[in-house]
């Protein structure tokens, strides 16, 4: 029999206020955009390695199907642009008693086919910024007490479009550049480790939407990127912007310098 992922209901309890000796010891992660692609793969690997994972996405049916039958995963479908949904997510994290990893993976590519930046309507730009910048900052602010207390890691998925000037990628790239800056500023202001990571091209639905009609079967799978992301968690690597493909080399350099 297939087991459905757990859909946690809010409560008034605040396990984050427990005495340290009463707090859970199993690490907890919140991963946004967990229904497809890199987010789904990351959730699966974290849960398989003993983490308790909370994940969210807009499409409830897709989110539940993505994690059906897997233990250690709590799904909370909803729209991150909603303050009520962000509050509900924060409450779910509190009920888990700790937060060791916050991953901002949910993204909005914007209108497709990708238009020149001057052709992006203001309301379209607003939507991209709401999902890719405003919601992550707002959600992080709700979770800072737990994240700081538990020496958690703040991880935001970036893009090479944040630092390169590709035609058609202006809205998305600008939002990711701003998210990079916000992530590292939040980390600096709160003595956290913060990482903005460019995963590189991947064989995902979003990448296909950006290149309609193009064969992307030669792109790396999302699963191949996950080990690079997970290597950051115990690493102690300095906060910063990294390419996933370079993380292993960065860890070697950091280790040699110690």
Coordinates of C-alpha atoms in Angstrom, one line a residue:
X1 CA 0.0 0.0 0.0
X2 CA 1.3 3.5 -0.9
X3 CA 1.7 5.9 2.0
X4 CA 0.8 9.5 1.4
X5 CA 3.2 12.2 2.6
X6 CA 2.2 13.8 5.9
X7 CA 0.3 17.0 5.6
X8 CA 0.9 18.8 8.9
X9 CA -1.8 20.9 10.5
X10 CA -1.0 24.0 12.4
X11 CA -1.1 24.1 16.2
X12 CA -0.5 26.6 18.9
X13 CA 2.5 24.7 20.3
X14 CA 6.0 26.3 20.1
X15 CA 8.6 23.5 20.5
X16 CA 11.3 26.1 19.7
X17 CA 10.8 27.3 23.2
X18 CA 11.8 24.0 24.8
X19 CA 14.8 23.6 27.0
X20 CA 17.9 22.6 24.9
X21 CA 17.9 19.1 26.4
X22 CA 14.3 18.6 25.3
X23 CA 14.8 19.6 21.7
X24 CA 14.8 17.0 18.9
X25 CA 18.2 16.0 17.7
X26 CA 17.2 14.9 14.2
X27 CA 18.1 17.7 11.7
X28 CA 15.3 19.6 10.0
X29 CA 15.2 21.2 6.6
X30 CA 12.7 23.4 4.8
X31 CA 12.9 23.3 1.0
X32 CA 10.7 25.5 -1.1
X33 CA 9.8 24.4 -4.6
X34 CA 9.9 20.8 -3.7
X35 CA 7.5 19.2 -6.2
X36 CA 9.8 18.9 -9.3
X37 CA 13.4 19.1 -10.5
X38 CA 16.2 20.0 -8.1
X39 CA 13.9 20.7 -5.2
X40 CA 12.3 17.3 -5.4
X41 CA 15.6 15.5 -5.7
X42 CA 17.1 17.4 -2.7
X43 CA 14.1 16.6 -0.5
X44 CA 14.4 12.9 -1.4
X45 CA 18.1 12.7 -0.6
X46 CA 17.8 14.6 2.7
X47 CA 14.9 12.4 3.8
X48 CA 16.8 9.3 2.8
X49 CA 19.8 10.3 4.9
X50 CA 17.8 10.8 8.0
X51 CA 16.6 14.4 7.9
X52 CA 13.1 15.5 8.6
X53 CA 12.1 17.7 5.6
X54 CA 9.3 20.2 5.2
X55 CA 8.6 21.1 1.6
X56 CA 6.2 23.3 -0.2
X57 CA 5.0 24.1 -3.8
X58 CA 2.0 25.6 -5.4
X59 CA 0.6 22.5 -7.1
X60 CA -0.8 20.4 -4.2
X61 CA -1.4 17.2 -6.2
X62 CA 2.0 17.3 -7.8
X63 CA 3.7 17.9 -4.5
X64 CA 1.9 15.0 -2.8
X65 CA 2.6 12.7 -5.7
X66 CA 6.3 13.6 -5.7
X67 CA 6.8 12.5 -2.1
X68 CA 4.2 9.7 -1.8
X69 CA 5.4 6.7 0.1
X70 CA 8.5 8.4 1.5
X71 CA 9.1 8.8 5.3
X72 CA 10.3 11.9 7.0
X73 CA 8.7 14.4 4.6
X74 CA 6.0 16.8 5.5
X75 CA 4.3 18.5 2.5
X76 CA 2.6 21.9 2.9
X77 CA 1.3 23.1 -0.5
X78 CA 0.7 26.7 -1.0
X79 CA 1.8 30.0 -2.6
X80 CA 4.9 31.6 -1.1
X81 CA 3.6 35.0 -2.1
X82 CA 0.9 34.6 0.5
X83 CA 1.8 35.9 4.0
X84 CA -0.6 33.4 5.5
X85 CA 1.1 30.5 3.8
X86 CA 4.5 31.7 4.9
X87 CA 3.2 32.0 8.5
X88 CA 1.8 28.4 8.3
X89 CA 5.2 27.1 7.0
X90 CA 7.0 28.9 9.9
X91 CA 4.6 27.3 12.4
X92 CA 5.2 23.9 10.9
X93 CA 8.9 24.4 11.3
X94 CA 8.4 25.4 15.0
X95 CA 6.4 22.3 15.6
X96 CA 9.4 20.3 14.3
X97 CA 11.4 21.9 17.1
X98 CA 14.5 23.1 15.1
X99 CA 15.8 24.3 11.7
X100 CA 19.2 23.3 10.4
X101 CA 18.7 24.1 6.7
X102 CA 16.5 26.6 4.8
X103 CA 16.6 26.2 1.0
X104 CA 15.1 28.8 -1.2
X105 CA 14.6 26.8 -4.4
X106 CA 11.2 28.0 -5.6
X107 CA 11.5 30.2 -8.7
X108 CA 9.4 32.0 -11.3
X109 CA 11.0 32.2 -14.7
X110 CA 8.7 34.9 -15.9
X111 CA 7.0 35.1 -19.3
X112 CA 8.0 32.5 -21.9
X113 CA 9.3 32.5 -24.5
X114 CA 11.8 34.8 -22.7
X115 CA 11.2 38.4 -24.0
X116 CA 13.7 41.3 -24.0
X117 CA 13.7 43.0 -20.7
X118 CA 12.1 46.2 -22.1
X119 CA 9.1 44.1 -23.2
X120 CA 8.4 42.6 -19.8
X121 CA 5.3 44.2 -18.4
X122 CA 5.6 45.8 -15.0
X123 CA 3.1 43.3 -13.5
X124 CA 5.1 40.4 -14.9
X125 CA 8.3 41.8 -13.4
X126 CA 6.5 42.2 -10.1
X127 CA 5.4 38.6 -10.1
X128 CA 9.0 37.4 -10.7
X129 CA 10.3 39.5 -7.9
X130 CA 7.6 38.5 -5.5
X131 CA 8.5 34.8 -5.9
X132 CA 12.2 35.0 -6.4
X133 CA 13.1 37.8 -3.9
X134 CA 10.3 39.1 -1.7
X135 CA 9.0 35.8 -0.5
X136 CA 12.4 34.3 0.4
X137 CA 13.3 37.4 2.4
X138 CA 9.9 37.4 4.2
X139 CA 10.1 33.7 4.9
X140 CA 13.7 33.9 6.2
X141 CA 12.7 36.7 8.5
X142 CA 10.1 34.5 10.2
X143 CA 12.5 31.7 10.7
X144 CA 15.6 33.6 11.8
X145 CA 15.2 32.8 15.5
X146 CA 15.3 29.1 14.9
X147 CA 17.9 29.2 12.1
X148 CA 20.2 31.3 14.3
X149 CA 19.7 29.3 17.4
X150 CA 20.5 26.0 15.6
X151 CA 23.5 27.3 13.7
X152 CA 21.5 26.7 10.5
X153 CA 22.5 27.1 6.9
X154 CA 20.7 29.5 4.5
X155 CA 20.9 28.3 0.9
X156 CA 19.5 30.0 -2.1
X157 CA 19.5 28.6 -5.6
X158 CA 20.9 31.2 -8.0
X159 CA 21.7 31.2 -11.7
X160 CA 24.5 32.3 -14.0
X161 CA 21.9 34.8 -15.3
X162 CA 22.5 36.6 -12.0
X163 CA 26.0 37.6 -13.2
X164 CA 25.8 37.3 -17.0
X165 CA 23.8 39.5 -19.3
X166 CA 21.9 37.0 -21.5
X167 CA 19.3 38.5 -23.8
X168 CA 15.9 37.5 -22.6
X169 CA 17.0 36.6 -19.1
X170 CA 16.8 40.2 -17.7
X171 CA 13.8 39.8 -15.3
X172 CA 14.9 36.4 -14.0
X173 CA 18.6 37.3 -13.8
X174 CA 17.8 40.6 -11.9
X175 CA 15.7 38.7 -9.4
X176 CA 18.4 36.1 -8.8
X177 CA 21.1 38.8 -8.5
X178 CA 19.0 40.5 -5.8
X179 CA 18.4 37.2 -4.1
X180 CA 22.1 36.5 -4.0
X181 CA 22.7 39.8 -2.3
X182 CA 19.8 39.4 0.1
X183 CA 21.0 35.9 1.1
X184 CA 24.5 37.0 1.9
X185 CA 23.3 40.1 3.7
X186 CA 20.9 38.1 5.9
X187 CA 23.8 35.8 6.7
X188 CA 26.2 38.6 7.6
X189 CA 23.6 40.4 9.7
X190 CA 22.7 37.3 11.6
X191 CA 26.0 35.4 11.9
X192 CA 24.7 32.6 9.7
X193 CA 26.4 30.6 7.0
X194 CA 24.7 31.7 3.8
X195 CA 25.3 30.4 0.3
X196 CA 24.0 31.5 -3.1
X197 CA 24.6 28.5 -5.4
X198 CA 24.4 28.4 -9.2
X199 CA 23.5 24.8 -9.9
X200 CA 24.3 25.1 -13.6
X201 CA 22.1 23.9 -16.5
X202 CA 19.9 21.0 -15.6
X203 CA 17.4 18.7 -17.3
X204 CA 14.4 20.3 -15.7
X205 CA 10.9 21.6 -16.6
X206 CA 12.0 25.2 -16.0
X207 CA 15.1 24.8 -18.2
X208 CA 12.9 23.3 -21.0
X209 CA 10.4 26.2 -20.6
X210 CA 13.3 28.6 -21.2
X211 CA 14.3 26.8 -24.3
X212 CA 11.1 25.6 -25.9
X213 CA 11.6 23.0 -28.6
X214 CA 15.3 22.5 -27.8
X215 CA 16.6 19.1 -26.9
X216 CA 18.0 19.3 -23.4
X217 CA 18.5 15.6 -22.9
X218 CA 22.3 16.2 -22.7
X219 CA 22.0 18.5 -19.6
X220 CA 22.9 17.1 -16.2
X221 CA 20.1 15.6 -14.1
X222 CA 19.1 17.5 -10.9
X223 CA 20.2 14.4 -8.9
X224 CA 23.8 15.0 -10.0
X225 CA 23.8 18.5 -8.4
X226 CA 22.4 17.4 -5.0
X227 CA 25.7 16.0 -3.6
X228 CA 27.5 19.3 -4.3
X229 CA 24.8 21.2 -2.3
X230 CA 24.8 18.8 0.6
X231 CA 28.6 19.1 0.8
X232 CA 28.1 22.7 1.9
X233 CA 26.1 21.8 5.1
X234 CA 28.9 20.4 7.3
X235 CA 31.7 22.2 5.5
X236 CA 32.1 25.4 7.4
X237 CA 32.9 27.0 4.0
X238 CA 32.7 30.8 4.2
X239 CA 29.5 32.4 3.1
X240 CA 29.5 33.4 -0.5
X241 CA 28.3 32.8 -4.0
X242 CA 29.4 29.5 -5.5
X243 CA 28.9 27.4 -8.6
X244 CA 27.8 23.9 -7.7
X245 CA 30.4 22.4 -10.0
X246 CA 33.2 24.3 -8.1
X247 CA 32.1 23.5 -4.5
X248 CA 34.3 20.4 -4.1
X249 CA 37.4 22.4 -5.3
X250 CA 36.5 25.2 -2.9
X251 CA 36.3 22.8 0.0
X252 CA 39.8 21.5 -0.9
X253 CA 41.2 25.0 -1.0
X254 CA 39.5 25.9 2.3
X255 CA 40.8 22.7 4.0
X256 CA 44.4 23.3 2.8
X257 CA 44.3 26.8 4.2
X258 CA 43.4 25.6 7.7

